[in-house]
Short mmCIF file of C-alpha atoms and ligand atoms in Angstrom, two decimals:
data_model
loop_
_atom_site.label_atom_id
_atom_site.label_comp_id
_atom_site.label_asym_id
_atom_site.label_seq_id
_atom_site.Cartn_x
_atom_site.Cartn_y
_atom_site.Cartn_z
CA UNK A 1 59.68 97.34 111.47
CA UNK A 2 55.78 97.98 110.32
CA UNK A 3 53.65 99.13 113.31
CA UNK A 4 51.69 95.94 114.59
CA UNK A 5 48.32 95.50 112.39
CA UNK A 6 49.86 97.18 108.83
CA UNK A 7 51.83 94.46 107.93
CA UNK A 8 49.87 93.78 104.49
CA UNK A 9 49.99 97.50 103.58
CA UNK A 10 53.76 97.25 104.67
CA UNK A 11 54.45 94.46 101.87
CA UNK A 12 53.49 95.99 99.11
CA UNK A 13 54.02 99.89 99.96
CA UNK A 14 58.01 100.68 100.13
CA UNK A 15 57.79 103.86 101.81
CA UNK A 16 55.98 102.23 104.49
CA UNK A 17 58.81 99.38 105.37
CA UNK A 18 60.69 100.89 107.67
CA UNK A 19 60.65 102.60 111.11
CA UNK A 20 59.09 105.90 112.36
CA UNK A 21 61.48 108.90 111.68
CA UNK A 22 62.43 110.74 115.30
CA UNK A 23 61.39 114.79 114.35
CA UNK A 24 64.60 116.21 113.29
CA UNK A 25 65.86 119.23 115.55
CA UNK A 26 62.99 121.68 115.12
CA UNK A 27 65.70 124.64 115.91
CA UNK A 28 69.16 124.85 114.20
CA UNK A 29 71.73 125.03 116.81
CA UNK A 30 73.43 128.71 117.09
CA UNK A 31 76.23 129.59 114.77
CA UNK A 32 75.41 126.55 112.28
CA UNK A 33 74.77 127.69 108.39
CA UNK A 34 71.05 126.67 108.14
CA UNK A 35 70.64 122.84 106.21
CA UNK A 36 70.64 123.36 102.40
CA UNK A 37 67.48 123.57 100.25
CA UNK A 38 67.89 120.30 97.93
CA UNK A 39 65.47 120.20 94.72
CA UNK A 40 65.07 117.80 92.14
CA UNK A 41 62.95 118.13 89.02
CA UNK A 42 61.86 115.77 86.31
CA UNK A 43 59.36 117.07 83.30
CA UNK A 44 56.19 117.38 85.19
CA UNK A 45 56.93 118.22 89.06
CA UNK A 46 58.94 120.01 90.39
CA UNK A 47 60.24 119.77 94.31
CA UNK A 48 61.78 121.92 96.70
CA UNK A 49 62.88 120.40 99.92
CA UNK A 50 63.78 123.00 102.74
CA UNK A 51 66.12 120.73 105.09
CA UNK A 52 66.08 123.06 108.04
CA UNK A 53 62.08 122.75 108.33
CA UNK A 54 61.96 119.81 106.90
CA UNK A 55 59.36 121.20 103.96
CA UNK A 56 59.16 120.05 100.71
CA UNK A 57 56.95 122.23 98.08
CA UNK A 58 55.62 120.05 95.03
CA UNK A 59 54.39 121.76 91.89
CA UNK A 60 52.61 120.44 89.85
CA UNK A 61 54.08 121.92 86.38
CA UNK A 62 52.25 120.46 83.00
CA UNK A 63 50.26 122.43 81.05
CA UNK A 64 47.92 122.94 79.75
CA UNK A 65 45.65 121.50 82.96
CA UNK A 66 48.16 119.07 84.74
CA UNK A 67 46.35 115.93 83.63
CA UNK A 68 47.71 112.88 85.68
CA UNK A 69 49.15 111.01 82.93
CA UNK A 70 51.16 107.54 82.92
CA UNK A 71 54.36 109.90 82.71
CA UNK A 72 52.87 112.00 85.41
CA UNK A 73 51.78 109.35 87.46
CA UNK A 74 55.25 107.61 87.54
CA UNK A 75 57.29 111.11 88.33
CA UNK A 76 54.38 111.99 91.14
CA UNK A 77 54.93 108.48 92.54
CA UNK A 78 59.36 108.35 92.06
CA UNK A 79 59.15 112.12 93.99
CA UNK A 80 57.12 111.08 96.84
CA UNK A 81 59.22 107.87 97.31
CA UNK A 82 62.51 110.50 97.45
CA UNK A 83 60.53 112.38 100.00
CA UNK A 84 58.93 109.92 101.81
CA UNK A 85 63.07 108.24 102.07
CA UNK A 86 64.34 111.42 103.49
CA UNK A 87 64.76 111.48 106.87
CA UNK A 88 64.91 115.38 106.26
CA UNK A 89 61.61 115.67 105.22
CA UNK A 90 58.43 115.85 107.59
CA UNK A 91 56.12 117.07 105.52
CA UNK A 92 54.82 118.14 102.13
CA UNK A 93 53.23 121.16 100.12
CA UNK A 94 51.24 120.28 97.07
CA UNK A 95 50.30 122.80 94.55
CA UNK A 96 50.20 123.73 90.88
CA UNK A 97 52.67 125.75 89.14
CA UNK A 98 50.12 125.91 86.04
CA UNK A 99 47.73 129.06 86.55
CA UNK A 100 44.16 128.58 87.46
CA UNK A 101 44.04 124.44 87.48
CA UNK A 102 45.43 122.46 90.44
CA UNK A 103 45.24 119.34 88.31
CA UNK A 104 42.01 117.97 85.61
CA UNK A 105 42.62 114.66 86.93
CA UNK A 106 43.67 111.36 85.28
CA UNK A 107 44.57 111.81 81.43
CA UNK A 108 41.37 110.83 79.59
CA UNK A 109 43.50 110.12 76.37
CA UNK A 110 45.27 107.06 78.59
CA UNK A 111 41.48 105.39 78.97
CA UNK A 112 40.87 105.84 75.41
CA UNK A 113 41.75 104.03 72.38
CA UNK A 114 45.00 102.03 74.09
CA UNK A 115 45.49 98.21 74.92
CA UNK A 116 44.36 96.20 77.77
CA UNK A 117 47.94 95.93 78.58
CA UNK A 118 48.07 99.81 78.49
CA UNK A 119 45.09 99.91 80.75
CA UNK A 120 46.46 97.72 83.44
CA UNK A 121 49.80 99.38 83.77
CA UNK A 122 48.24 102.75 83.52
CA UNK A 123 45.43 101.91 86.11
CA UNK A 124 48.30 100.16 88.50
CA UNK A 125 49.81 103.45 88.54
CA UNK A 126 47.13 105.24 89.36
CA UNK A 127 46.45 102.58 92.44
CA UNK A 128 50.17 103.19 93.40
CA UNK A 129 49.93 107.12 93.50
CA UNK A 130 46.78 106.96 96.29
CA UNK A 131 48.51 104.25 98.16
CA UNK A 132 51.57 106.21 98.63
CA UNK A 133 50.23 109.66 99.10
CA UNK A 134 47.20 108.87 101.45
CA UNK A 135 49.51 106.07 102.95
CA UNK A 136 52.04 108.72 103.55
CA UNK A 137 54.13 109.27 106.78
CA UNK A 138 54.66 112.67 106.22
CA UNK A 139 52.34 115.55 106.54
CA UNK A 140 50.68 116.06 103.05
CA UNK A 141 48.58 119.96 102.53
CA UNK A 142 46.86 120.57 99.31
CA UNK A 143 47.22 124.10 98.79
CA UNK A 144 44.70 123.80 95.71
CA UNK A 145 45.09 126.94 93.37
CA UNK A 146 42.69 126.18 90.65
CA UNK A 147 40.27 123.86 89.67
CA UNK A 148 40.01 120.54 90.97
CA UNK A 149 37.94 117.73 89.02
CA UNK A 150 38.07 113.91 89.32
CA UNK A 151 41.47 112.32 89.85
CA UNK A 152 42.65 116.25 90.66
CA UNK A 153 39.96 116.50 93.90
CA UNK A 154 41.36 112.70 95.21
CA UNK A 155 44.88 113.97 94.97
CA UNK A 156 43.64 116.79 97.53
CA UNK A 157 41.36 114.46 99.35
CA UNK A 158 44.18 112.18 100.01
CA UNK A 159 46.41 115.10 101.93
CA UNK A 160 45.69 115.46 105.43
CA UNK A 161 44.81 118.62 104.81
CA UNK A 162 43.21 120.93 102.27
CA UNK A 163 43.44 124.77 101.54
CA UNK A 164 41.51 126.24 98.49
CA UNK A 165 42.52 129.78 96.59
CA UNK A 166 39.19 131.97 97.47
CA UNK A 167 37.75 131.99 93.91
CA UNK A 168 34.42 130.85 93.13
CA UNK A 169 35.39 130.41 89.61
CA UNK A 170 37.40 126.85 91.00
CA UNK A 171 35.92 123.94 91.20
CA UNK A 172 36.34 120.90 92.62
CA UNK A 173 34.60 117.18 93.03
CA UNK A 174 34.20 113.98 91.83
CA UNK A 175 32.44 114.62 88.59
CA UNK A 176 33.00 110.71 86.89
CA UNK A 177 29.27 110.46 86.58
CA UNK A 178 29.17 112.89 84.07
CA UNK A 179 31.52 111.45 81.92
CA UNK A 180 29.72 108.21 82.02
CA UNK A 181 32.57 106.43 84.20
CA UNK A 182 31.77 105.63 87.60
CA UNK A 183 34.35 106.31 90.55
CA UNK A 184 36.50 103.75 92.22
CA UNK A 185 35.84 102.47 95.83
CA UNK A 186 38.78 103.28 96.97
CA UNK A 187 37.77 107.16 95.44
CA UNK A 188 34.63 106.85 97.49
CA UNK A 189 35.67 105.66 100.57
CA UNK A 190 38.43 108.63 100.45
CA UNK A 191 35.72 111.19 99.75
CA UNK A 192 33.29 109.72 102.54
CA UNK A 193 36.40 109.80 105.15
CA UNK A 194 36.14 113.69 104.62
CA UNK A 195 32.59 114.75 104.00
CA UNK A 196 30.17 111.77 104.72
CA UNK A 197 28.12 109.22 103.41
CA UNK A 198 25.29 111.70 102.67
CA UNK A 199 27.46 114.76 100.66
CA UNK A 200 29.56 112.06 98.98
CA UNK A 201 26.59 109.97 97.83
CA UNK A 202 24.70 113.02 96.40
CA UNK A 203 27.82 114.47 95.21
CA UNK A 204 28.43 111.29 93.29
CA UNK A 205 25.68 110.15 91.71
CA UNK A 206 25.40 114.17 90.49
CA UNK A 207 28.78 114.26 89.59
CA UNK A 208 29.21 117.15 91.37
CA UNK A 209 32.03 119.71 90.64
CA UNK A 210 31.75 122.41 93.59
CA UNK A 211 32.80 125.88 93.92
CA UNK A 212 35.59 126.76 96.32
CA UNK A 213 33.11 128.25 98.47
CA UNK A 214 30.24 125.04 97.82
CA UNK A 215 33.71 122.62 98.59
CA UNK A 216 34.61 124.73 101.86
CA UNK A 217 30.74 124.82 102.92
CA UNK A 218 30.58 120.77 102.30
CA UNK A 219 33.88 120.16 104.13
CA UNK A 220 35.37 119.11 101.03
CA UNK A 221 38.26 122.10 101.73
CA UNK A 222 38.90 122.55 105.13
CA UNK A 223 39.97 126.79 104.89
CA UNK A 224 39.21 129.01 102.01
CA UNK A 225 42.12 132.03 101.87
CA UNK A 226 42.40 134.71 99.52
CA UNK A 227 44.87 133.23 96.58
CA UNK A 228 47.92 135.48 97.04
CA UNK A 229 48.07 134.46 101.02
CA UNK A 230 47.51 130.77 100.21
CA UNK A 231 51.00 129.66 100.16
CA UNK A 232 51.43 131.67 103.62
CA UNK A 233 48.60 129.73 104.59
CA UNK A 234 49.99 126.18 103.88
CA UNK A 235 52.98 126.83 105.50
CA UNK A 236 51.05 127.61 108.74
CA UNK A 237 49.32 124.84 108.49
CA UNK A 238 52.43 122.55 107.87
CA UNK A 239 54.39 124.36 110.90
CA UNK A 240 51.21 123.65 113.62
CA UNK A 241 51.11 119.69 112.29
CA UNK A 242 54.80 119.71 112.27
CA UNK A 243 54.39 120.82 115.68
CA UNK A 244 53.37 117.66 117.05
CA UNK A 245 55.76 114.07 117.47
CA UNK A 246 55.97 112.59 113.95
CA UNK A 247 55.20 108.95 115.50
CA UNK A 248 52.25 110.03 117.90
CA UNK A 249 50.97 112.02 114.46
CA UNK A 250 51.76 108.80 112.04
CA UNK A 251 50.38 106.22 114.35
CA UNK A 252 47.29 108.16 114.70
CA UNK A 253 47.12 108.86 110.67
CA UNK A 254 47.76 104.96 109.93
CA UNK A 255 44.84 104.22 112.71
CA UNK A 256 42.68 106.43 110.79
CA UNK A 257 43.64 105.34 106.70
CA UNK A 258 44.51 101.77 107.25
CA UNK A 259 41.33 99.99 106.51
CA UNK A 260 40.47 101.79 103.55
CA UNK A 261 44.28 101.03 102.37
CA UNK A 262 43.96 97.55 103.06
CA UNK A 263 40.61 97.39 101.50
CA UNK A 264 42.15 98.10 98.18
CA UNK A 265 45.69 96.07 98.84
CA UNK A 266 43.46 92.89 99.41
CA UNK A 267 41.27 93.87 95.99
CA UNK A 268 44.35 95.23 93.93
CA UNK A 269 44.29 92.58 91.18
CA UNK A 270 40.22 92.52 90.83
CA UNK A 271 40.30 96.42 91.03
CA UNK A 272 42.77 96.23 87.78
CA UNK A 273 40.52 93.55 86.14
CA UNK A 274 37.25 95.66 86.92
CA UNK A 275 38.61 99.60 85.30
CA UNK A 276 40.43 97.59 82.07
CA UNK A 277 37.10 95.65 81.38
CA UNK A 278 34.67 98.32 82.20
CA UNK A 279 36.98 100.73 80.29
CA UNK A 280 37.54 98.97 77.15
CA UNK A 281 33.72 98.94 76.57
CA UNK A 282 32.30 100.13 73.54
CA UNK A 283 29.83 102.35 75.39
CA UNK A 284 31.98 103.64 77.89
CA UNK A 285 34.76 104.40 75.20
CA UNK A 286 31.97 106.22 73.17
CA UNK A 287 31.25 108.40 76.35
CA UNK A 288 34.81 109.39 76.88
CA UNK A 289 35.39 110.49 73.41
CA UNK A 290 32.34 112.33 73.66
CA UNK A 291 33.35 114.18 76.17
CA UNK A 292 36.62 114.51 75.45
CA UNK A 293 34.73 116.35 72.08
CA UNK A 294 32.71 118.26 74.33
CA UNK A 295 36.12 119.74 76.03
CA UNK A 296 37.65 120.89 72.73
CA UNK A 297 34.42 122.35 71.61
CA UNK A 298 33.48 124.27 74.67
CA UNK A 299 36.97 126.24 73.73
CA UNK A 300 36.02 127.01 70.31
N1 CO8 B 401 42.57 114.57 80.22
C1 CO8 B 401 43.10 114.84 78.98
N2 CO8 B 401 43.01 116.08 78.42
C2 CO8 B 401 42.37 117.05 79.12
C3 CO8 B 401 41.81 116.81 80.38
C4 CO8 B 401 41.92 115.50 80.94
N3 CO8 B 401 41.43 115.18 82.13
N4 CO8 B 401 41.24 117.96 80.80
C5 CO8 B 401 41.44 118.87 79.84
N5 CO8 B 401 42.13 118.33 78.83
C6 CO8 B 401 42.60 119.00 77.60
C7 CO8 B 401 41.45 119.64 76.79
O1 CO8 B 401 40.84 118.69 75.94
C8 CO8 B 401 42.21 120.70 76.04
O2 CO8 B 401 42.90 120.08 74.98
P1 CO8 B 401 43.18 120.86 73.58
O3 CO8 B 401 43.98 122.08 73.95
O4 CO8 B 401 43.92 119.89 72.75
O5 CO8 B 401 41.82 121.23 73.03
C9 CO8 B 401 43.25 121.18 77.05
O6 CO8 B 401 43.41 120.12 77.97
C10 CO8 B 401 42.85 122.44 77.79
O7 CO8 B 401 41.57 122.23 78.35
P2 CO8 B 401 40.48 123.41 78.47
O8 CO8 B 401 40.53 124.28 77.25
O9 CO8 B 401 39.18 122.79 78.82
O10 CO8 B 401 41.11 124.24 79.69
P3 CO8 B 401 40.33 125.21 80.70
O11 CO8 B 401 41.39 125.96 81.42
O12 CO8 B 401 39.26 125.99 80.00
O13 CO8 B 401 39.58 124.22 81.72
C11 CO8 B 401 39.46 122.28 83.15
C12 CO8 B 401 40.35 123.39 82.54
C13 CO8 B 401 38.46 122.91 84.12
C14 CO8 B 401 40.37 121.33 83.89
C15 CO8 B 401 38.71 121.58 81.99
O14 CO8 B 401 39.65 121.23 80.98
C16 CO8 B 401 38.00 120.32 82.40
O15 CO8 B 401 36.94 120.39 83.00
N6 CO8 B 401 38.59 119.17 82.05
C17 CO8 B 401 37.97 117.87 82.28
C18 CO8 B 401 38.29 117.41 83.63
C19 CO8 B 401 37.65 116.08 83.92
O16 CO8 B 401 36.47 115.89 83.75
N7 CO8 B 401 38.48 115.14 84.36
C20 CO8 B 401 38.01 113.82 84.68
C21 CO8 B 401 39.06 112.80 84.30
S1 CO8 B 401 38.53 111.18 84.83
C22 CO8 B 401 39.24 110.95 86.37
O17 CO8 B 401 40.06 111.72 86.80
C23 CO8 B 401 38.85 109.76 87.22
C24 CO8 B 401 38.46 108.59 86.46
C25 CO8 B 401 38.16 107.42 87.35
C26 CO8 B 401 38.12 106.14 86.58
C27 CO8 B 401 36.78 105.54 86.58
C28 CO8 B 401 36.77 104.10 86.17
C29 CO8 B 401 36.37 103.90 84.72
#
């Protein structure tokens, strides 16, 4: 059933094991009621899937700043499997429902103070959430309505396309180097697929958080809109990718991801062994309390 080359990405990614959907109707035959609106919501996401476009909206909903934790992680991952099984679904909206922050990025209490074990199963889920979402068959857009750092900014990069509220007050990059943590290949090789080896290697080693309009300027956003039309916005953007045959669109997609995907199938283990030794470091555990202290104090 896997398309010929992505038979190792196949094994090990569900969503992935089974043939290209055929494009549901794309008009509802006169006189029918229009196909139900199905949600489903756990704690921290909420989804809407419209079965007559076959749009889903995900929001992102736990405050204070939507930071991916192990709970978040798992729901993230269970609702994109739901999607991804659908045949009703083509393509997906990601947002925040949480004002002014799209997501912080991974929960810094889950890399600090917790067992190996806790390490390993939190880092595998963290491994599990890229594969799937910039693995995806569907058509993933990041409308991104606040700010953006770390883990939040490769959950955007991952979509196949990203629209940023028009407020220079957001921010967005891969800012590990300032916390003393270094990113992930697999994070790099996402971020160089969309801006380049140059941007992405400065924007790294500075640990770089950009403003929307820095982001749009660097690629890292594709469109900047005025917040109150971005929603309007996505859903353009979904219709005009929608627009096209799923398999032509998928194909295409998997021809693009697949050897970055593979890259970190083939190294999952290692990657795993490499973030629980690196994070259960003294030094490194020092640095992520710090800032961690830094955060709470910057309020006060
Ligand atoms: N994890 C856990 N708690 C967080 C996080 C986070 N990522 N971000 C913020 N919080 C907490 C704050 O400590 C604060 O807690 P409390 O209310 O108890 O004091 C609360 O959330 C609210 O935070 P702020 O008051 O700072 O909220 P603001 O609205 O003023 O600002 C921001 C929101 C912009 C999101 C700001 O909180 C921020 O910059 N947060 C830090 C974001 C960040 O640096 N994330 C990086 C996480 S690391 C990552 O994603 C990739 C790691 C790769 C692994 C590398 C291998 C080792």
């Amino acid at each position: 059933l896997c398309p010929s080359g992505v038979l190792s990405l196949c094994c090990r990614l569900p969503a992935w094991d089974r043939a290209i959907r055929p494009p549901p109707s794309p008009l509802q035959p006169p006189g029918l009621p229009l196909a139900p609106s199905r949600s489903f919501s756990n704690n921290k996401i909420q989804v809407e899937l419209d079965e007559s476009s076959g749009i889903a909206m995900m929001k992102f909903k736990s405050p204070p700043v939507n930071s991916l934790s192990l709970e978040f992680l798992t729901e993230f991952s269970i609702s994109l499997e739901k999607l991804e099984n659908n045949r009703a679904c083509r393509g997906v909206i990601i947002t925040s429902a949480v004002p002014k922050i799209f997501s912080s990025g991974l929960d810094i209490t889950e890399m600090c103070g917790k067992s190996k074990e806790h390490y390993t199963e939190f880092w595998r889920a963290v491994q599990e959430i890229w594969l799937r979402l910039y693995g995806s068959n569907m058509v993933t857009v990041a409308a991104v309505n606040g700010s953006s750092p770390a883990g939040g900014c490769l959950v955007a990069l991952s979509c196949d396309y990203r629209i940023m509220a028009e407020n220079p007050k957001f921010s967005i990059g891969l800012n590990e180097a300032q916390l003393g943590i270094v990113a992930p290949f697999w994070f790099k090789d996402t971020f160089v697929n969309v801006v380049g080896h140059r941007t992405a290697e400065r924007s790294l080693q500075l640990g770089s958080l950009h403003s929307a309009p820095e982001a749009h300027k660097l690629g890292l956003v594709d469109e900047l809109v005025p917040e109150e039309k971005l929603m309007e916005k996505a859903a353009a953007v979904m219709a005009q990718w929608l627009a096209l045959p799923d398999h032509a669109r998928q194909l295409t997609k998997t021809m693009m991801r697949k050897a970055v995907l593979d890259r970190l199938v083939a190294h999952r283990e290692e990657d795993i062994k490499n973030f629980v030794t690196f994070v259960s470091k003294e030094s490194i555990q020092k640095s992520l309390r710090v800032y961690m202290e830094m955060l709470k104090k910057r309020k006060s």
